[in-house]
């Protein structure tokens, strides 16, 4: 990429961001759009805009985001969101402190060295351009490489210092949340899996109750046996679907009553496939009859489920938070695959279908999934490397000669060279997350937050190996294939020499992510258009309108790995091409600002794990740091710097630092510390409400005896009072 294409990419991306920001400032003032721009505030019963529409200016959102405190974020979006901002601010601090030394020192050192030969340092299109002259690739004098070696250690030590501070801070956030006097159902319950086969003469409930009563005689409250709810859920969902359709039909009928036609027009529908064929019937009467048919069917299935479909897993409740915390981290059986006890997830988080999966089955599933992920990474590397190589204009001209007439035009060439490879890569990556979430669920993980953490890890390693390494290796091998064919031993040297040249690709990639990506995030143009289209043409009831504007959560499973990819890219190129550091600073600074606005006003968390994502964030930042150190070790070696071995202690120290952090901090994120759990609630917890919080809607029926509920499960919302 030449300098003009690089500047074109930056300028057009920036202008697009400005346009999207101004669109946001204008559209967010409209009362009809407040459900798109302020749903979190609306759901919490707050005024969408405190200061009124008229008093706002295009940058009011930024001022409000900057003035918000960590406690504001916790109050509106929870601990997990606050921890995400600790991650953003930590990475931002690493890049700012690194840049304070690297930019004023390394850029002049590289720019004033004229000893490097253009033929030895090439970009992806074979030219030694102005951007490369500001990189380590322009260094030919070994004495000047000492500055880059010292800078390598500076970045490492800054990272250690800020990560240590962040880990301590997040630990305090988690402790304060768990010490809260607010009663939370999951703090009084444990999840029990791998329950042994039933002894003769006992029911499953009697087996569980007798086991835990003997261990915790004073604080054991009751147990809830997990059941196979597949059939009852199917009937319940069908019933709820007909109820929604009935409400919709009644709303349509009410809207049809006008002054000229007070009797209105009763809606009709066809009973066949997708309502496209079959007998035409009165919708209100038809749905009412269906509801009447399904109610007794649901009640019968509920009784059958509670009586006949009990499984080898349960939720056990205690009257004390300390007992529940102690039980969750204690060994209850002599063998590992019996009476496995762990913290109970929130009711809304439980993945009921995974609870009965046995210990060894979970181990096999996990290993099979790891193999599938490795194969996916490997086979995805082929198309990503191909995309990286194919979408450069030089290669397009070679492989598709008929495009020469188009791509040789100056204006078109500049735009395509600025955007084509980056957009192709972003689109290709967007296809992956759902597959990784599916694989994580297949492992047998019992909670949604854990599934997202597992998927996030897979996506991170996939992104690093396929995007960072795949783009570098793929692009270089493709463009230098003939040279490698003549001299296979030159492949390592060619890869090392390609690093500064690939910096321009990643500079543009990062700029595209923060200007265009964050512009779309702030403006919410796509959700706004979808909401108004649904509201105008599809929605007839208040519930349907709410479904149309409900924003969901921050989607950590994809957002965090995306940020981690930028961390990896910026760290690995911070010394080789220091010009990338300001781009990283803008990415994380702008990301902090825009996500702060979205967290307080837009996104609604779907779960709370009290910061359990942080150890994974910390470990992956350190993984990026080690990859950066290895990259620098290899690049210094390729530059034939005689003191490259000095970098080895840095790699060893990073591994030691990771080990120390894990030993010191991680256990508290896996288990609840008993000194934290001893902070009892101000009011006596309502144990019956806590128990019923774990009963799923499909098993809730007032006609069923109370005792039968003891074998039910739960997804009841957290809004229930537990005191």
XYZ file of C-alpha atoms in Angstrom:
723
model
C 0.000 0.000 0.000
C 1.464 3.350 -1.002
C 1.224 6.533 1.061
C -1.673 8.021 -0.927
C -3.830 4.914 -0.394
C -2.947 4.914 3.289
C -3.901 8.585 3.706
C -7.079 8.071 1.645
C -8.119 5.241 3.946
C -7.551 7.349 7.069
C -9.279 10.474 5.778
C -12.351 8.724 4.392
C -12.699 6.583 7.534
C -12.460 9.685 9.718
C -15.001 11.600 7.618
C -17.387 8.653 7.783
C -17.003 8.598 11.570
C -17.777 12.325 11.788
C -20.880 11.883 9.632
C -22.091 8.963 11.772
C -21.423 10.902 14.984
C -23.426 13.892 13.730
C -26.202 11.528 12.662
C -26.242 10.124 16.188
C -26.419 13.611 17.714
C -29.377 14.470 15.476
C -31.284 11.183 15.598
C -30.886 10.652 19.352
C -32.790 13.906 20.005
C -35.917 12.596 18.284
C -38.493 11.345 20.823
C -39.468 8.513 18.474
C -35.918 7.123 18.573
C -35.390 7.097 22.341
C -36.065 3.349 22.570
C -33.061 2.733 20.299
C -30.647 5.143 21.970
C -31.693 4.923 25.657
C -33.257 1.478 26.250
C -31.239 0.716 29.392
C -32.375 3.933 31.073
C -35.975 3.343 30.014
C -36.012 -0.206 31.401
C -34.691 1.098 34.730
C -37.467 3.695 34.924
C -35.162 6.682 34.340
C -35.705 9.633 32.019
C -34.073 8.897 28.662
C -32.381 12.314 28.669
C -31.940 14.201 31.913
C -31.309 17.628 30.411
C -34.026 17.595 27.751
C -33.767 17.477 23.989
C -33.214 21.170 23.341
C -30.181 21.553 25.600
C -28.128 18.849 23.897
C -25.198 19.420 21.544
C -23.299 16.988 19.284
C -20.726 16.246 22.000
C -23.013 16.064 25.040
C -22.824 12.259 25.021
C -19.021 12.404 25.297
C -19.149 14.791 28.258
C -21.661 12.557 30.037
C -19.570 9.446 29.358
C -16.399 11.113 30.652
C -18.116 12.364 33.807
C -19.631 8.967 34.654
C -18.008 6.980 37.454
C -17.295 3.291 37.854
C -20.193 3.078 40.299
C -22.509 4.541 37.627
C -21.469 1.739 35.267
C -22.017 -0.898 37.978
C -25.448 0.517 38.824
C -26.569 0.519 35.187
C -24.803 -2.512 33.707
C -23.191 -4.555 36.480
C -19.735 -5.725 37.532
C -18.917 -7.534 34.271
C -19.280 -4.294 32.319
C -17.159 -2.391 34.858
C -14.466 -5.069 34.475
C -14.576 -4.637 30.697
C -13.783 -0.952 31.205
C -10.866 -1.900 33.474
C -9.583 -3.970 30.543
C -9.976 -1.058 28.096
C -8.326 1.466 30.421
C -5.467 -0.948 31.240
C -4.634 -1.545 27.585
C -4.992 2.180 26.900
C -2.531 2.880 29.728
C -0.059 0.315 28.365
C -0.111 1.932 24.930
C 0.083 5.522 26.213
C 3.029 4.847 28.539
C 4.757 2.799 25.839
C 4.218 5.537 23.291
C 5.698 8.211 25.560
C 9.099 6.572 25.063
C 8.792 4.776 21.746
C 7.414 7.566 19.562
C 9.903 10.364 20.383
C 12.873 7.968 20.468
C 12.338 5.265 17.842
C 10.781 7.307 15.038
C 13.770 9.701 14.726
C 16.190 6.776 15.082
C 14.501 4.937 12.179
C 13.895 7.977 9.988
C 17.512 9.211 10.137
C 19.135 5.856 9.295
C 19.944 5.723 5.597
C 22.034 2.569 5.679
C 19.222 0.103 4.850
C 18.865 -0.916 1.233
C 15.396 -0.693 -0.351
C 15.807 -4.073 -1.971
C 16.063 -5.817 1.393
C 12.925 -4.329 2.924
C 9.796 -4.457 0.864
C 6.173 -3.839 1.375
C 3.417 -6.059 0.098
C 3.520 -4.349 -3.279
C 7.294 -4.400 -3.598
C 8.121 -0.749 -2.913
C 10.043 0.786 -0.052
C 7.582 3.553 0.815
C 7.504 6.504 3.199
C 5.637 4.637 5.943
C 8.311 1.905 6.014
C 11.019 4.524 6.549
C 9.578 5.150 10.021
C 9.890 1.487 10.988
C 12.578 -0.832 12.250
C 12.911 -2.164 8.699
C 14.780 1.033 7.832
C 17.543 0.254 10.346
C 20.800 -0.997 8.873
C 23.149 0.142 11.634
C 23.328 -2.460 14.427
C 24.218 0.179 17.001
C 20.831 1.817 16.478
C 19.095 -1.484 17.217
C 19.990 -1.043 20.902
C 17.261 1.601 21.127
C 14.717 -0.895 19.807
C 15.913 -3.601 22.206
C 15.542 -1.284 25.221
C 12.100 -0.269 23.926
C 11.109 -3.943 23.788
C 11.781 -4.274 27.511
C 10.076 -0.948 28.268
C 6.799 -2.167 26.736
C 7.065 -5.406 28.717
C 7.631 -3.743 32.100
C 4.811 -1.242 31.533
C 2.512 -4.182 30.782
C 3.513 -6.061 33.943
C 2.961 -3.025 36.164
C -0.479 -2.093 34.825
C -1.739 -5.690 34.679
C -0.785 -6.225 38.324
C -2.640 -3.061 39.382
C -5.666 -4.030 37.303
C -5.847 -7.555 38.777
C -5.886 -6.124 42.316
C -8.575 -3.600 41.365
C -10.839 -6.182 39.720
C -10.433 -8.466 42.751
C -11.707 -5.606 44.932
C -14.652 -5.020 42.591
C -15.595 -8.701 42.764
C -15.236 -8.815 46.544
C -17.384 -5.695 47.028
C -20.110 -7.158 44.803
C -20.144 -10.513 46.590
C -20.154 -8.805 50.012
C -23.263 -6.835 49.074
C -26.122 -7.307 51.562
C -28.506 -7.742 48.624
C -29.886 -11.278 48.558
C -28.917 -13.168 45.398
C -30.347 -16.683 44.861
C -27.110 -18.105 43.440
C -25.240 -17.279 46.669
C -27.466 -19.670 48.631
C -27.316 -22.573 46.184
C -24.867 -25.050 44.690
C -25.095 -27.121 41.532
C -24.596 -30.865 42.066
C -23.704 -33.079 39.084
C -22.635 -36.698 38.652
C -25.055 -38.011 41.274
C -24.567 -41.804 41.655
C -27.207 -44.348 40.657
C -30.220 -44.627 42.939
C -29.918 -47.036 45.868
C -32.809 -49.453 46.299
C -35.806 -48.157 48.188
C -34.980 -44.431 47.734
C -36.224 -41.728 45.402
C -33.782 -39.335 43.802
C -34.864 -36.545 46.145
C -34.490 -38.737 49.226
C -31.006 -39.724 48.069
C -29.898 -36.098 47.661
C -31.555 -34.815 50.835
C -30.109 -37.556 53.033
C -26.613 -37.062 51.595
C -26.472 -33.308 52.195
C -28.364 -33.373 55.503
C -25.694 -35.692 56.886
C -22.933 -33.250 55.886
C -24.693 -29.931 56.561
C -27.361 -30.772 59.176
C -27.924 -27.201 60.394
C -27.908 -25.157 57.193
C -29.326 -27.529 54.544
C -32.666 -26.150 53.295
C -33.950 -28.339 50.458
C -33.002 -29.723 47.055
C -34.389 -29.416 43.544
C -33.827 -32.371 41.240
C -33.040 -31.556 37.619
C -35.588 -32.996 35.191
C -35.662 -33.580 31.448
C -37.827 -30.664 30.321
C -37.600 -31.134 26.570
C -41.224 -32.145 26.041
C -42.759 -29.767 28.587
C -40.717 -26.875 27.150
C -42.009 -27.710 23.678
C -45.635 -27.596 24.829
C -45.036 -24.458 26.893
C -43.396 -22.619 23.970
C -46.257 -23.634 21.682
C -48.781 -22.353 24.246
C -46.927 -19.060 24.685
C -46.768 -18.675 20.910
C -50.539 -19.007 20.631
C -51.023 -16.526 23.480
C -48.900 -13.972 21.635
C -50.788 -14.600 18.418
C -54.102 -14.160 20.247
C -52.987 -10.826 21.727
C -51.824 -9.745 18.274
C -55.121 -10.768 16.655
C -57.102 -8.882 19.309
C -54.946 -5.786 18.742
C -55.546 -5.980 14.976
C -59.266 -6.354 15.595
C -59.302 -3.355 17.949
C -57.424 -1.221 15.405
C -59.960 -2.110 12.717
C -62.792 -0.496 14.669
C -63.215 2.980 13.229
C -65.902 5.647 13.408
C -67.284 4.567 10.062
C -67.106 0.869 10.921
C -67.518 0.421 14.707
C -67.984 -3.367 14.449
C -64.493 -3.743 12.946
C -63.086 -6.619 10.868
C -62.157 -9.837 12.638
C -58.721 -11.103 11.549
C -58.413 -14.483 9.836
C -55.598 -16.896 9.085
C -54.985 -20.186 7.284
C -54.197 -23.238 9.381
C -51.728 -24.891 6.996
C -47.968 -24.595 6.510
C -46.704 -21.154 7.615
C -50.248 -19.829 7.276
C -49.998 -20.016 3.473
C -52.446 -22.847 2.865
C -55.226 -24.782 4.578
C -58.618 -23.825 5.974
C -59.303 -20.136 6.575
C -60.472 -19.516 10.154
C -61.271 -16.689 12.557
C -57.902 -15.961 14.257
C -59.254 -15.005 17.688
C -61.497 -18.066 17.959
C -58.824 -20.384 16.537
C -56.064 -19.260 18.907
C -58.443 -19.333 21.883
C -59.358 -22.938 21.104
C -55.705 -23.907 20.731
C -54.912 -22.385 24.127
C -57.768 -24.314 25.743
C -56.462 -27.548 24.180
C -52.871 -27.001 25.305
C -53.510 -25.962 28.942
C -54.547 -29.431 30.223
C -51.878 -31.021 28.025
C -49.229 -28.794 29.626
C -50.485 -29.548 33.137
C -50.365 -33.295 32.506
C -46.866 -33.091 31.050
C -45.663 -30.996 34.008
C -46.800 -33.705 36.432
C -45.234 -36.441 34.305
C -41.948 -34.515 34.060
C -41.688 -33.915 37.806
C -42.569 -37.528 38.592
C -40.904 -39.579 35.857
C -38.095 -37.571 34.234
C -35.707 -36.876 37.080
C -31.993 -36.839 36.222
C -28.664 -37.252 37.980
C -28.165 -33.583 38.805
C -29.694 -31.175 41.314
C -29.636 -27.739 42.870
C -29.111 -27.775 46.624
C -30.078 -24.788 48.785
C -28.617 -23.642 52.114
C -29.756 -21.018 54.608
C -26.216 -19.593 54.808
C -24.034 -17.998 52.140
C -20.907 -19.253 53.911
C -22.118 -22.865 53.795
C -22.995 -22.588 50.101
C -19.580 -21.068 49.299
C -17.801 -23.718 51.362
C -19.758 -26.571 49.785
C -19.034 -25.319 46.257
C -15.267 -25.619 46.740
C -15.149 -28.796 48.825
C -14.475 -32.391 47.796
C -17.583 -34.375 48.693
C -16.840 -37.847 47.346
C -13.786 -40.085 47.357
C -13.818 -40.420 43.571
C -13.740 -37.543 41.123
C -16.758 -38.566 39.033
C -19.339 -38.631 41.857
C -21.122 -35.801 43.690
C -19.417 -32.999 41.780
C -20.403 -29.747 43.523
C -19.849 -26.235 42.148
C -21.202 -22.702 42.467
C -24.759 -22.425 41.190
C -25.015 -20.011 38.239
C -27.727 -17.364 38.203
C -31.173 -18.806 37.377
C -31.188 -16.984 34.040
C -27.792 -18.429 33.100
C -28.329 -22.151 33.560
C -28.057 -24.355 30.480
C -30.476 -27.045 31.629
C -29.737 -29.541 28.870
C -26.059 -29.694 29.935
C -26.584 -30.349 33.641
C -27.022 -34.119 33.365
C -23.928 -34.730 31.216
C -21.621 -37.020 33.184
C -18.030 -36.268 34.198
C -16.166 -38.490 31.724
C -18.547 -37.529 28.944
C -17.693 -33.877 29.604
C -13.966 -34.685 29.418
C -14.388 -36.503 26.096
C -16.561 -33.718 24.672
C -14.016 -31.092 25.721
C -11.138 -32.901 24.022
C -13.153 -33.529 20.858
C -14.103 -29.833 20.732
C -10.433 -28.840 21.132
C -9.513 -31.050 18.187
C -12.310 -29.517 16.092
C -11.141 -26.001 17.022
C -7.541 -26.815 16.045
C -8.720 -28.211 12.709
C -10.965 -25.186 12.190
C -8.056 -22.833 12.883
C -5.865 -24.742 10.444
C -8.414 -24.954 7.629
C -9.588 -21.372 8.135
C -5.973 -20.253 7.794
C -5.998 -21.420 4.186
C -8.885 -19.189 3.000
C -7.752 -16.263 5.185
C -4.235 -16.467 3.809
C -5.759 -16.696 0.340
C -7.981 -13.653 0.985
C -5.027 -11.707 2.354
C -2.970 -12.469 -0.727
C -5.708 -12.393 -3.349
C -7.195 -9.034 -2.342
C -3.997 -7.057 -2.916
C -4.226 -5.160 -6.184
C -0.946 -6.511 -7.489
C -2.169 -10.084 -7.146
C -5.623 -9.244 -8.521
C -3.971 -7.856 -11.637
C -1.910 -11.038 -12.036
C -4.739 -13.505 -11.461
C -7.586 -11.555 -13.090
C -6.014 -9.665 -16.019
C -9.405 -8.416 -17.273
C -9.591 -6.185 -14.160
C -6.504 -4.197 -15.180
C -8.614 -1.600 -16.994
C -10.563 -0.913 -13.794
C -7.912 -1.175 -11.092
C -5.352 0.864 -13.037
C -7.535 3.964 -12.771
C -5.987 6.154 -10.085
C -9.127 6.935 -8.066
C -10.454 3.371 -8.071
C -7.011 1.951 -7.333
C -6.590 4.208 -4.305
C -9.979 3.320 -2.802
C -9.655 -0.436 -3.454
C -6.142 -0.579 -2.094
C -7.247 1.300 1.005
C -10.235 -0.880 1.877
C -10.556 -4.136 -0.062
C -8.306 -6.496 1.971
C -9.497 -5.175 5.341
C -13.210 -5.377 4.509
C -12.807 -8.891 3.091
C -11.076 -9.989 6.300
C -13.685 -8.419 8.617
C -16.575 -10.018 6.693
C -14.880 -13.419 6.723
C -14.319 -13.254 10.497
C -17.976 -12.370 11.137
C -19.033 -15.878 10.094
C -17.242 -17.633 12.948
C -18.656 -16.645 16.405
C -21.890 -18.639 16.324
C -19.990 -21.798 15.437
C -17.589 -21.301 18.361
C -20.481 -20.645 20.769
C -22.106 -23.873 19.584
C -18.871 -25.810 20.162
C -18.493 -24.357 23.661
C -22.042 -25.331 24.559
C -21.385 -28.845 23.259
C -18.617 -29.264 25.875
C -21.290 -29.575 28.572
C -20.676 -26.203 30.241
C -23.547 -25.423 32.663
C -23.847 -21.613 32.391
C -24.147 -19.001 29.642
C -21.361 -16.772 30.996
C -18.946 -19.737 31.058
C -19.903 -20.614 27.478
C -19.138 -17.063 26.376
C -15.783 -17.118 28.171
C -14.901 -20.427 26.486
C -15.981 -19.164 23.051
C -14.057 -15.940 23.639
C -10.850 -17.922 24.239
C -11.329 -19.980 21.079
C -12.057 -16.854 19.051
C -8.954 -15.104 20.431
C -6.541 -17.862 19.465
C -8.306 -18.238 16.156
C -7.974 -14.498 15.452
C -4.312 -14.339 16.428
C -3.278 -17.434 14.491
C -5.380 -16.740 11.418
C -5.438 -12.962 11.178
C -2.143 -11.805 12.652
C 0.000 -14.765 11.627
C -2.129 -15.879 8.661
C -2.159 -12.462 6.980
C 1.579 -12.002 7.508
C 2.566 -15.487 6.363
C -0.082 -15.822 3.643
C 0.601 -12.476 2.024
C 4.375 -12.971 2.082
C 4.343 -16.545 0.744
C 1.933 -15.618 -2.018
C 3.931 -12.616 -3.214
C 7.376 -14.268 -2.923
C 6.513 -17.820 -3.973
C 8.933 -17.907 -6.917
C 11.798 -16.597 -4.789
C 11.105 -19.239 -2.097
C 10.909 -21.904 -4.806
C 14.402 -20.985 -5.952
C 15.813 -20.674 -2.427
C 13.680 -22.525 0.219
C 16.086 -21.532 2.986
C 15.165 -17.880 2.493
C 11.606 -18.288 3.822
C 12.427 -17.201 7.401
C 14.333 -14.147 6.219
C 11.547 -13.170 3.837
C 8.922 -13.503 6.584
C 10.975 -11.330 8.931
C 11.539 -8.728 6.226
C 7.799 -8.643 5.484
C 6.854 -7.513 9.015
C 7.422 -3.754 8.537
C 5.666 -3.887 5.169
C 2.618 -5.592 6.666
C 2.367 -2.807 9.236
C 0.515 -0.601 6.753
C -2.147 -3.274 6.286
C -2.680 -3.506 10.043
C -2.603 0.277 10.469
C -5.484 0.529 8.023
C -7.237 -2.460 9.609
C -7.140 -0.831 13.055
C -8.256 2.540 11.663
C -11.168 0.915 9.842
C -12.203 -0.867 13.052
C -12.252 2.228 15.232
C -13.541 4.872 12.816
C -16.147 2.882 10.899
C -16.844 0.238 13.554
C -17.242 2.686 16.418
C -19.142 5.113 14.204
C -21.734 2.438 13.465
C -21.752 1.412 17.153
C -22.504 4.942 18.335
C -24.993 5.896 15.626
C -26.874 2.548 15.801
C -28.105 3.175 12.268
C -28.799 -0.485 11.525
C -30.807 -1.179 14.754
C -32.671 2.104 14.205
C -33.747 1.179 10.669
C -34.740 -2.349 11.720
C -36.746 -1.007 14.678
C -38.750 1.462 12.593
C -39.408 -1.073 9.829
C -40.653 -3.637 12.361
C -42.707 -1.058 14.233
C -44.381 0.186 11.076
C -45.050 -3.095 9.281
C -44.855 -5.966 11.770
C -45.492 -4.899 15.383
C -49.069 -4.744 16.650
C -48.646 -5.124 20.412
C -46.496 -3.480 23.086
C -44.583 -6.719 23.628
C -43.724 -6.927 19.927
C -42.529 -3.320 19.945
C -40.332 -4.042 22.977
C -38.840 -7.077 21.244
C -38.070 -4.859 18.252
C -36.049 -2.317 20.253
C -34.569 -4.521 22.987
C -30.783 -4.069 22.566
C -29.314 -7.192 24.164
C -25.944 -7.148 25.930
C -22.374 -6.222 24.987
C -21.697 -9.673 23.439
C -18.420 -10.337 25.248
C -17.853 -13.574 23.298
C -17.048 -11.553 20.155
C -16.252 -8.072 21.474
C -13.409 -9.105 23.800
C -11.568 -11.289 21.208
C -11.902 -8.459 18.688
C -10.264 -6.082 21.139
C -7.624 -8.699 21.972
C -6.725 -8.995 18.292
C -6.035 -5.253 18.229
C -3.970 -5.605 21.430
C -1.905 -8.339 19.760
C -1.407 -6.399 16.534
C -0.441 -3.152 18.259
C 1.887 -4.817 20.769
C 3.645 -6.927 18.141
C 4.212 -3.904 15.886
C 4.781 -1.323 18.649
C 8.576 -1.491 18.329
C 8.850 -2.664 14.709
C 6.567 0.151 13.469
C 5.910 2.593 16.366
C 3.510 4.576 14.195
C 0.871 1.962 15.039
C 0.790 3.028 18.718
C -1.300 6.205 18.170
C -3.788 4.091 16.227
C -4.052 1.689 19.158
C -4.470 4.601 21.566
C -7.298 6.031 19.473
C -8.932 2.593 19.166
C -9.026 1.944 22.914
C -9.585 5.574 23.925
C -12.491 6.009 21.537
C -13.727 2.533 22.442
C -13.732 3.421 26.141
C -15.716 6.598 25.443
C -18.314 5.097 23.105
C -18.802 1.890 25.086
C -19.203 3.983 28.242
C -22.130 5.742 26.592
C -23.581 2.460 25.344
C -23.179 0.691 28.701
C -24.975 3.428 30.624
C -27.736 4.097 28.105
C -28.104 1.213 25.650
C -27.021 -2.334 26.463
C -28.820 -4.492 29.023
C -26.684 -7.239 30.614
C -28.068 -10.756 30.173
C -26.077 -12.196 33.081
C -23.716 -11.291 35.928
C -20.595 -13.359 36.609
C -18.934 -10.848 38.988
C -15.853 -10.323 36.836
C -15.019 -13.921 35.990
C -14.000 -12.844 32.493
C -11.020 -10.894 33.886
C -8.546 -13.780 34.427
C -9.113 -14.749 30.792
C -8.531 -11.158 29.636
C -5.376 -10.971 31.757
C -4.029 -14.282 30.452
C -4.626 -13.290 26.826
C -2.965 -9.903 27.205
C 0.047 -11.805 28.547
C -0.214 -14.267 25.648
C -0.095 -11.286 23.281
C 2.914 -9.950 25.184
C 4.772 -13.264 24.855
C 3.937 -13.384 21.133
C 5.284 -9.818 20.863
C 8.502 -10.833 22.624
C 8.895 -13.889 20.376
C 8.257 -11.728 17.317
C 10.920 -9.267 18.425
C 13.347 -12.121 19.167
C 12.820 -13.503 15.663
C 13.059 -10.102 14.006
C 16.236 -9.127 15.829
C 17.648 -12.492 14.785
C 16.687 -11.831 11.164
C 18.434 -8.439 11.417
C 21.527 -10.401 12.557
C 21.798 -8.395 15.765
C 24.558 -10.122 17.793
C 22.915 -9.510 21.183
C 19.481 -10.909 20.371
C 19.871 -13.440 23.190
C 19.326 -10.583 25.685
C 15.585 -10.823 24.885
C 15.263 -14.385 26.233
C 15.038 -13.352 29.942
C 12.076 -11.132 29.056
C 10.137 -14.109 27.682
C 10.970 -16.179 30.774
C 9.940 -13.334 33.088
C 6.565 -13.039 31.306
C 5.866 -16.716 31.930
C 6.882 -16.339 35.590
C 4.678 -13.249 35.931
C 1.713 -15.143 34.491
C 2.300 -18.027 36.919
C 2.558 -15.716 39.947
C -0.627 -13.843 39.017
C -2.524 -17.087 38.579
C -1.362 -18.446 41.920
C -2.082 -15.203 43.761
C -5.381 -14.055 42.256
C -7.125 -16.706 40.150
C -8.571 -18.892 42.912
C -10.831 -16.054 44.103
C -12.337 -15.806 40.608
C -13.036 -19.529 40.559
C -14.397 -19.825 44.104
C -15.998 -17.371 46.510
C -13.668 -16.510 49.404
C -15.280 -17.432 52.729
C -14.281 -14.117 54.310
C -16.349 -12.437 51.585
C -19.305 -14.808 52.035
C -19.442 -14.157 55.800
C -20.990 -10.743 55.133
C -24.577 -11.824 55.717
C -27.645 -10.074 54.321
C -29.182 -7.243 56.333
C -32.564 -8.962 56.231
C -33.396 -12.624 56.629
C -33.516 -14.141 53.139
C -36.815 -15.518 51.923
C -35.641 -19.066 51.194
C -38.902 -20.022 49.477
C -38.478 -17.162 47.002
C -34.858 -18.150 46.448
C -35.927 -21.739 45.806
C -38.705 -20.712 43.414
C -36.318 -18.478 41.475
C -34.919 -21.700 40.010
C -38.282 -23.043 38.780
C -38.583 -22.615 34.991
C -41.712 -21.048 33.506
C -42.573 -24.326 31.780
C -42.972 -26.018 35.195
C -44.732 -23.169 36.990
C -48.343 -24.066 37.682
C -50.322 -23.091 40.765
C -52.495 -26.199 40.417
C -49.546 -28.511 41.047
C -48.831 -29.338 44.687
C -45.984 -27.402 46.276
C -43.968 -30.568 47.015
C -43.774 -31.396 43.323
C -41.951 -28.121 42.642
C -38.959 -29.433 44.495
C -37.927 -31.301 41.363
C -38.242 -28.312 39.043
C -35.705 -25.968 37.484
C -35.616 -22.221 36.951
C -35.205 -19.298 34.658
C -37.276 -16.805 36.651
C -36.067 -13.196 36.158
C -33.869 -11.556 38.795
C -36.470 -8.891 39.566
C -38.165 -11.071 42.210
C -37.773 -9.915 45.810
C -35.772 -12.344 47.930
C -36.135 -10.737 51.351
